[in-house]
Amino acid sequence: APPMTNTSQSISLTRYLIEEQREGRINADLRLLIEVVARACKTISIAVGKGALGGVLGDAGTGNIQGEAQKKLDVLSNEILLEANAWGGHLAGLASEEMDTSQPIPDVYPRGNYLLLFDPLDGSSNIDVNISVGTIFSVLHAPDGVVQAKDEDFLQPGTAQVAAGYCTYGPSTMLVLTVGNGTHAFTLDREIGSFVLTTRGMRIPEETKEFAVNMSNQRFWEAPMQRYVGDLLAGKEGPRGKDFNMRWVASMVADVHRILTRGGIFSYPLDSKCVAKGGKLRLMYEANPMSLLVEQAGGAASTGRQRMLEVQPDGLHMRVPVFMGSKSEVEAAVRYHQEHDRLE
Ligand code: P6P
């Protein structure tokens, strides 16, 4: 790739996507779909950035299928993404964390053969305390001949994703994207209003000394997770032979972005509070898109017992345990689970 010497050399998201299309990795429809999602993320970024001045903080007074109270910005972000993608002409259906079932494309609009899934504003409990939140999205092909998708058309494993990405609304607004040819980061240039390529080919270091987990759940974890984290905390004198640091933003996009940038392992394991539901985080529009981004950056992603991208979904809102990040650390965490299961 040409060196980015100055802004006249900078590569916009549009130019990056045109280059991918020219090399035959994506078609015009998928390019358009990604551009529409990116534009919606810019609108969400502006709304999120207004904070208390935008009159959109606080609860919406409604709940979603997860039984979670919705923030006004959850609902607003969901509406922005629905509106932006309904008329685009490249979709056979849409699914969102905020909606019980997938949404058909209104009859007045043309159809395409892509399916878009998203978590419009993940980590929204952090909104009211001004901590980074993000939008996560995943793109699948609709099954052949399907022009009005039903829920079951979305139930494809993560390996079937043709694109995945997130937008993190932090000190800067960044779009991180893969179309299956590496993971790349774009930073929003607010003056010209476009995403500029700032890291081509993100790589997660194979080793790490940093783990991300909500430690307050420790007494609820299953045995292999107790042992794994206990050994991390034992540090240099323990079986891992090195000291570890911990970070937990409680905003998956912020935690995973840090890990894509400097390494680490993110985990939201099974615990006795969420085991009945299969885990806390959702497969289709959280774990799968993040897992594709992480694998494309040389990392690994697992449920603790299975490669995340090979999980066969049984529902739009299916939950899974999550381990993702530095390859050798994820493999270590998986080994604790495998040893436990072998002895059981
Ligand atoms: P906890 C946010 O609600 C979220 O879905 C993820 O973004 C985040 O990683 C996790 O839940 C935080 O969960 O139990 O620590 O609040």
Short mmCIF file of C-alpha atoms and ligand atoms in Angstrom, two decimals:
data_model
loop_
_atom_site.label_atom_id
_atom_site.label_comp_id
_atom_site.label_asym_id
_atom_site.label_seq_id
_atom_site.Cartn_x
_atom_site.Cartn_y
_atom_site.Cartn_z
CA ALA A 1 0.00 0.00 0.00
CA PRO A 2 1.26 3.49 -0.80
CA PRO A 3 2.79 5.19 2.28
CA MET A 4 0.42 7.75 3.84
CA THR A 5 2.75 10.76 3.69
CA ASN A 6 0.15 13.51 3.94
CA THR A 7 -3.57 14.11 3.75
CA SER A 8 -3.44 14.38 -0.04
CA GLN A 9 -2.19 10.77 0.09
CA SER A 10 -4.73 9.74 2.72
CA ILE A 11 -7.06 6.94 1.71
CA SER A 12 -10.75 7.44 2.48
CA LEU A 13 -13.11 4.57 3.29
CA THR A 14 -14.66 5.07 -0.15
CA ARG A 15 -11.29 4.73 -1.88
CA TYR A 16 -10.42 1.64 0.21
CA LEU A 17 -13.73 0.01 -0.74
CA ILE A 18 -13.29 0.89 -4.43
CA GLU A 19 -9.84 -0.73 -4.31
CA GLU A 20 -11.34 -3.87 -2.73
CA GLN A 21 -14.04 -3.88 -5.41
CA ARG A 22 -11.50 -3.39 -8.20
CA GLU A 23 -9.62 -6.44 -6.88
CA GLY A 24 -12.82 -8.44 -6.95
CA ARG A 25 -13.10 -8.99 -3.20
CA ILE A 26 -16.42 -7.13 -2.85
CA ASN A 27 -19.12 -6.05 -5.31
CA ALA A 28 -20.77 -2.65 -5.71
CA ASP A 29 -23.76 -3.66 -3.58
CA LEU A 30 -21.60 -4.62 -0.59
CA ARG A 31 -19.50 -1.45 -1.07
CA LEU A 32 -22.70 0.64 -0.99
CA LEU A 33 -24.01 -1.22 2.06
CA ILE A 34 -20.80 -0.57 4.03
CA GLU A 35 -20.80 3.11 3.00
CA VAL A 36 -24.43 3.49 4.16
CA VAL A 37 -23.62 1.86 7.52
CA ALA A 38 -20.55 4.11 7.91
CA ARG A 39 -22.68 7.18 7.17
CA ALA A 40 -25.23 6.09 9.79
CA CYS A 41 -22.37 5.69 12.29
CA LYS A 42 -21.33 9.30 11.60
CA THR A 43 -24.86 10.42 12.48
CA ILE A 44 -24.80 8.31 15.66
CA SER A 45 -21.38 9.78 16.52
CA ILE A 46 -22.82 13.29 16.35
CA ALA A 47 -25.80 12.35 18.56
CA VAL A 48 -23.57 10.54 21.10
CA GLY A 49 -21.08 13.42 21.07
CA LYS A 50 -23.73 15.95 22.12
CA GLY A 51 -24.12 14.16 25.48
CA ALA A 52 -26.33 16.07 27.89
CA LEU A 53 -26.67 18.92 25.37
CA GLY A 54 -28.50 16.65 22.90
CA GLY A 55 -31.42 15.83 25.18
CA VAL A 56 -30.85 12.15 24.37
CA LEU A 57 -29.28 10.83 27.57
CA GLY A 58 -31.12 8.67 30.05
CA ASP A 59 -33.65 5.89 29.70
CA ALA A 60 -36.16 5.67 26.89
CA GLY A 61 -38.66 4.14 29.31
CA THR A 62 -38.89 1.05 27.09
CA GLY A 63 -37.32 -2.44 27.18
CA ASN A 64 -35.85 -4.74 24.50
CA ILE A 65 -36.05 -8.50 23.95
CA GLN A 66 -33.13 -8.93 26.32
CA GLY A 67 -35.33 -7.43 29.03
CA GLU A 68 -32.86 -4.53 29.26
CA ALA A 69 -34.00 -0.95 29.79
CA GLN A 70 -33.33 0.93 26.55
CA LYS A 71 -31.49 4.24 26.58
CA LYS A 72 -32.86 7.01 24.38
CA LEU A 73 -29.66 6.70 22.32
CA ASP A 74 -30.22 2.92 21.90
CA VAL A 75 -33.56 3.65 20.27
CA LEU A 76 -32.24 6.62 18.28
CA SER A 77 -29.20 4.67 17.01
CA ASN A 78 -31.44 1.77 16.02
CA GLU A 79 -33.74 4.10 14.08
CA ILE A 80 -30.79 5.77 12.31
CA LEU A 81 -29.46 2.39 11.13
CA LEU A 82 -32.90 1.12 10.08
CA GLU A 83 -33.74 4.29 8.14
CA ALA A 84 -30.33 4.46 6.45
CA ASN A 85 -30.49 0.85 5.27
CA ALA A 86 -34.14 0.45 4.34
CA TRP A 87 -33.92 2.47 1.07
CA GLY A 88 -30.41 1.38 0.09
CA GLY A 89 -31.57 -1.42 -2.19
CA HIS A 90 -28.92 -3.94 -1.15
CA LEU A 91 -30.73 -5.82 1.61
CA ALA A 92 -33.16 -8.73 1.96
CA GLY A 93 -33.55 -8.10 5.69
CA LEU A 94 -32.25 -6.41 8.85
CA ALA A 95 -31.81 -7.68 12.42
CA SER A 96 -30.93 -5.71 15.53
CA GLU A 97 -30.31 -6.34 19.21
CA GLU A 98 -33.07 -3.81 19.85
CA MET A 99 -35.74 -5.64 17.86
CA ASP A 100 -37.42 -8.95 18.73
CA THR A 101 -37.46 -10.28 15.16
CA SER A 102 -35.72 -9.40 11.90
CA GLN A 103 -37.28 -6.60 9.85
CA PRO A 104 -38.46 -6.93 6.23
CA ILE A 105 -37.46 -4.23 3.77
CA PRO A 106 -40.49 -1.98 3.01
CA ASP A 107 -42.09 -2.97 -0.32
CA VAL A 108 -41.51 0.51 -1.79
CA TYR A 109 -37.74 -0.09 -1.81
CA PRO A 110 -35.62 -2.33 -4.10
CA ARG A 111 -34.06 -5.48 -2.62
CA GLY A 112 -30.55 -6.87 -2.54
CA ASN A 113 -29.14 -10.18 -1.40
CA TYR A 114 -27.38 -9.11 1.79
CA LEU A 115 -28.51 -9.44 5.41
CA LEU A 116 -27.41 -6.78 7.91
CA LEU A 117 -27.29 -7.45 11.65
CA PHE A 118 -26.28 -4.88 14.23
CA ASP A 119 -26.05 -3.86 17.84
CA PRO A 120 -26.77 -0.18 17.31
CA LEU A 121 -25.21 1.05 20.53
CA ASP A 122 -23.32 -1.55 22.52
CA GLY A 123 -22.32 -0.69 26.07
CA SER A 124 -25.03 1.94 26.27
CA SER A 125 -25.08 1.68 30.08
CA ASN A 126 -21.83 3.70 29.78
CA ILE A 127 -23.49 6.53 27.85
CA ASP A 128 -24.72 8.39 30.92
CA VAL A 129 -21.24 8.31 32.47
CA ASN A 130 -19.51 9.47 29.28
CA ILE A 131 -17.51 6.30 28.60
CA SER A 132 -16.89 5.05 25.03
CA VAL A 133 -19.69 3.05 23.38
CA GLY A 134 -19.95 1.60 19.91
CA THR A 135 -21.98 0.21 17.02
CA ILE A 136 -21.28 -3.37 15.90
CA PHE A 137 -22.42 -4.76 12.53
CA SER A 138 -22.26 -7.99 10.58
CA VAL A 139 -23.13 -8.76 6.93
CA LEU A 140 -24.29 -12.13 5.55
CA HIS A 141 -25.53 -13.30 2.16
CA ALA A 142 -29.26 -14.01 2.04
CA PRO A 143 -29.91 -17.62 0.95
CA ASP A 144 -30.32 -17.93 -2.86
CA GLY A 145 -33.62 -16.63 -4.10
CA VAL A 146 -34.59 -15.03 -0.77
CA VAL A 147 -35.76 -11.44 -1.33
CA GLN A 148 -37.65 -11.05 1.96
CA ALA A 149 -35.61 -12.74 4.67
CA LYS A 150 -37.09 -14.49 7.69
CA ASP A 151 -35.31 -15.00 11.04
CA GLU A 152 -34.07 -18.45 10.04
CA ASP A 153 -32.30 -16.99 6.98
CA PHE A 154 -29.99 -15.13 9.38
CA LEU A 155 -28.97 -18.26 11.32
CA GLN A 156 -25.61 -18.80 9.61
CA PRO A 157 -22.25 -19.47 11.37
CA GLY A 158 -19.76 -16.62 11.70
CA THR A 159 -17.59 -18.06 8.92
CA ALA A 160 -20.38 -17.06 6.49
CA GLN A 161 -19.93 -13.33 7.21
CA VAL A 162 -18.87 -11.32 4.12
CA ALA A 163 -18.09 -8.21 6.19
CA ALA A 164 -17.99 -7.17 9.84
CA GLY A 165 -17.07 -4.05 11.72
CA TYR A 166 -17.65 -1.65 14.55
CA CYS A 167 -17.59 2.06 15.10
CA THR A 168 -16.20 3.18 18.45
CA TYR A 169 -17.36 6.58 19.75
CA GLY A 170 -14.37 7.46 21.90
CA PRO A 171 -11.96 10.41 22.06
CA SER A 172 -11.90 9.90 18.29
CA THR A 173 -14.59 8.11 16.28
CA MET A 174 -13.06 5.08 14.55
CA LEU A 175 -14.52 2.55 12.14
CA VAL A 176 -12.79 -0.86 12.20
CA LEU A 177 -13.72 -3.09 9.27
CA THR A 178 -12.96 -6.38 7.57
CA VAL A 179 -14.28 -7.66 4.24
CA GLY A 180 -12.21 -10.83 4.69
CA ASN A 181 -8.89 -9.27 3.63
CA GLY A 182 -7.40 -8.10 6.94
CA THR A 183 -8.75 -5.76 9.62
CA HIS A 184 -8.35 -2.04 8.98
CA ALA A 185 -8.99 1.08 11.07
CA PHE A 186 -10.42 4.36 9.80
CA THR A 187 -10.55 7.58 11.85
CA LEU A 188 -13.37 10.08 11.31
CA ASP A 189 -12.04 13.40 10.02
CA ARG A 190 -14.80 15.64 11.32
CA GLU A 191 -13.78 18.60 9.17
CA ILE A 192 -14.38 16.79 5.88
CA GLY A 193 -16.82 14.28 7.39
CA SER A 194 -15.14 11.16 6.03
CA PHE A 195 -13.41 8.13 7.52
CA VAL A 196 -9.68 8.13 6.70
CA LEU A 197 -7.58 4.93 6.72
CA THR A 198 -5.24 5.23 9.73
CA THR A 199 -4.16 1.61 10.23
CA ARG A 200 -4.00 -0.78 7.29
CA GLY A 201 -3.67 -4.33 8.57
CA MET A 202 -4.17 -4.32 12.37
CA ARG A 203 -2.20 -7.16 14.03
CA ILE A 204 -2.88 -8.51 17.53
CA PRO A 205 0.36 -9.56 19.32
CA GLU A 206 0.27 -13.35 19.88
CA GLU A 207 1.29 -13.01 23.53
CA THR A 208 -0.15 -10.65 26.11
CA LYS A 209 0.07 -9.65 29.75
CA GLU A 210 -3.35 -8.03 29.90
CA PHE A 211 -6.75 -9.63 30.50
CA ALA A 212 -10.24 -8.14 30.42
CA VAL A 213 -13.00 -9.67 32.56
CA ASN A 214 -15.59 -8.49 35.07
CA MET A 215 -13.88 -9.85 38.23
CA SER A 216 -16.99 -9.25 40.36
CA ASN A 217 -18.46 -12.42 38.79
CA GLN A 218 -15.54 -14.60 39.94
CA ARG A 219 -17.47 -16.65 42.52
CA PHE A 220 -20.10 -17.47 39.84
CA TRP A 221 -17.65 -18.80 37.21
CA GLU A 222 -17.34 -22.46 36.29
CA ALA A 223 -14.24 -24.30 37.58
CA PRO A 224 -11.92 -23.98 34.53
CA MET A 225 -12.45 -20.21 34.45
CA GLN A 226 -11.73 -19.99 38.19
CA ARG A 227 -8.46 -21.86 37.64
CA TYR A 228 -7.49 -19.94 34.52
CA VAL A 229 -7.93 -16.50 36.13
CA GLY A 230 -6.49 -17.71 39.45
CA ASP A 231 -3.29 -18.59 37.56
CA LEU A 232 -3.26 -15.17 35.84
CA LEU A 233 -3.55 -13.48 39.27
CA ALA A 234 -0.76 -15.70 40.69
CA GLY A 235 1.59 -13.82 38.35
CA LYS A 236 5.35 -14.50 38.08
CA GLU A 237 5.43 -16.94 40.99
CA GLY A 238 2.46 -18.82 39.56
CA PRO A 239 2.23 -21.41 36.75
CA ARG A 240 2.08 -18.70 34.06
CA GLY A 241 5.46 -17.31 35.13
CA LYS A 242 4.58 -13.68 34.38
CA ASP A 243 2.58 -10.84 35.93
CA PHE A 244 -0.66 -9.72 34.26
CA ASN A 245 -2.50 -6.40 34.17
CA MET A 246 -6.30 -6.07 33.99
CA ARG A 247 -8.59 -3.71 32.08
CA TRP A 248 -12.44 -3.80 32.01
CA VAL A 249 -14.32 -0.90 30.38
CA ALA A 250 -17.62 -2.87 30.33
CA SER A 251 -18.09 -1.68 26.76
CA MET A 252 -17.20 -4.56 24.45
CA VAL A 253 -16.30 -2.28 21.53
CA ALA A 254 -13.87 -0.28 23.71
CA ASP A 255 -12.30 -3.41 25.25
CA VAL A 256 -11.93 -5.24 21.93
CA HIS A 257 -10.60 -2.11 20.20
CA ARG A 258 -7.84 -1.89 22.86
CA ILE A 259 -7.05 -5.58 22.30
CA LEU A 260 -6.93 -5.18 18.50
CA THR A 261 -4.59 -2.25 19.05
CA ARG A 262 -2.20 -3.59 21.73
CA GLY A 263 -3.14 -7.19 22.49
CA GLY A 264 -4.92 -8.81 25.42
CA ILE A 265 -7.66 -11.33 26.05
CA PHE A 266 -11.32 -10.35 26.45
CA SER A 267 -13.59 -12.81 28.20
CA TYR A 268 -17.20 -12.96 29.24
CA PRO A 269 -17.41 -16.59 30.40
CA LEU A 270 -20.34 -18.66 31.56
CA ASP A 271 -21.34 -17.87 35.13
CA SER A 272 -24.15 -19.28 37.28
CA LYS A 273 -26.19 -16.12 36.62
CA CYS A 274 -26.14 -16.39 32.81
CA VAL A 275 -25.45 -20.10 32.22
CA ALA A 276 -29.18 -20.81 31.77
CA LYS A 277 -29.26 -18.34 28.86
CA GLY A 278 -26.03 -19.72 27.38
CA GLY A 279 -23.92 -16.71 28.32
CA LYS A 280 -24.23 -12.93 28.46
CA LEU A 281 -23.03 -11.67 25.07
CA ARG A 282 -24.95 -12.24 21.86
CA LEU A 283 -23.53 -14.36 19.06
CA MET A 284 -25.00 -12.87 15.89
CA TYR A 285 -24.27 -9.15 16.33
CA GLU A 286 -21.58 -9.05 19.03
CA ALA A 287 -19.40 -12.18 19.25
CA ASN A 288 -19.41 -13.15 15.55
CA PRO A 289 -18.50 -9.78 14.00
CA MET A 290 -15.88 -9.16 16.70
CA SER A 291 -14.47 -12.68 16.21
CA LEU A 292 -14.05 -12.17 12.46
CA LEU A 293 -12.25 -8.86 13.05
CA VAL A 294 -9.99 -10.51 15.66
CA GLU A 295 -9.16 -13.54 13.47
CA GLN A 296 -8.47 -11.28 10.49
CA ALA A 297 -5.99 -9.43 12.74
CA GLY A 298 -4.16 -12.69 13.64
CA GLY A 299 -6.00 -13.29 16.93
CA ALA A 300 -8.32 -16.10 18.05
CA ALA A 301 -11.93 -16.26 19.27
CA SER A 302 -13.59 -19.12 21.11
CA THR A 303 -16.55 -20.03 23.31
CA GLY A 304 -13.94 -21.75 25.51
CA ARG A 305 -14.82 -25.04 23.86
CA GLN A 306 -15.36 -24.22 20.17
CA ARG A 307 -14.07 -21.73 17.56
CA MET A 308 -16.61 -18.89 17.78
CA LEU A 309 -17.05 -18.57 14.01
CA GLU A 310 -18.12 -22.24 13.75
CA VAL A 311 -20.98 -22.02 16.27
CA GLN A 312 -24.27 -22.92 14.55
CA PRO A 313 -26.81 -20.27 15.67
CA ASP A 314 -30.17 -21.50 17.01
CA GLY A 315 -31.76 -18.07 17.30
CA LEU A 316 -31.21 -14.40 16.39
CA HIS A 317 -30.49 -13.49 20.01
CA MET A 318 -28.48 -16.58 20.97
CA ARG A 319 -25.95 -15.92 23.74
CA VAL A 320 -22.47 -17.45 24.02
CA PRO A 321 -19.48 -17.41 26.37
CA VAL A 322 -16.69 -15.34 24.80
CA PHE A 323 -12.87 -15.51 24.82
CA MET A 324 -11.09 -13.46 22.16
CA GLY A 325 -7.79 -11.67 21.54
CA SER A 326 -4.12 -12.66 21.55
CA LYS A 327 -3.93 -16.08 19.94
CA SER A 328 -1.68 -17.86 22.42
CA GLU A 329 -3.61 -16.48 25.43
CA VAL A 330 -6.96 -17.60 24.02
CA GLU A 331 -5.43 -21.03 23.36
CA ALA A 332 -4.26 -21.11 27.01
CA ALA A 333 -7.76 -20.29 28.28
CA VAL A 334 -9.25 -22.99 26.01
CA ARG A 335 -6.76 -25.56 27.37
CA TYR A 336 -8.09 -25.00 30.94
CA HIS A 337 -11.59 -25.79 29.65
CA GLN A 338 -10.45 -28.84 27.66
CA GLU A 339 -8.54 -30.28 30.65
CA HIS A 340 -11.56 -29.71 32.88
CA ASP A 341 -13.93 -31.39 30.42
CA ARG A 342 -11.55 -34.35 29.97
CA LEU A 343 -11.45 -34.98 33.73
CA GLU A 344 -15.18 -34.60 34.20
P1 P6P B 1 -20.99 -6.31 32.69
C1 P6P B 1 -22.54 -4.01 27.57
O1 P6P B 1 -23.78 -4.05 28.26
C2 P6P B 1 -22.14 -5.44 27.24
O2 P6P B 1 -23.11 -6.03 26.44
C3 P6P B 1 -20.77 -5.43 26.57
O3 P6P B 1 -20.57 -4.30 25.80
C4 P6P B 1 -19.81 -5.47 27.76
O4 P6P B 1 -18.60 -6.12 27.46
C5 P6P B 1 -20.59 -6.28 28.81
O5 P6P B 1 -21.98 -6.17 28.45
C6 P6P B 1 -20.40 -5.71 30.20
O6 P6P B 1 -21.04 -6.60 31.10
O7 P6P B 1 -21.65 -7.54 33.30
O8 P6P B 1 -19.54 -6.18 33.07
O9 P6P B 1 -21.77 -5.03 32.90
#
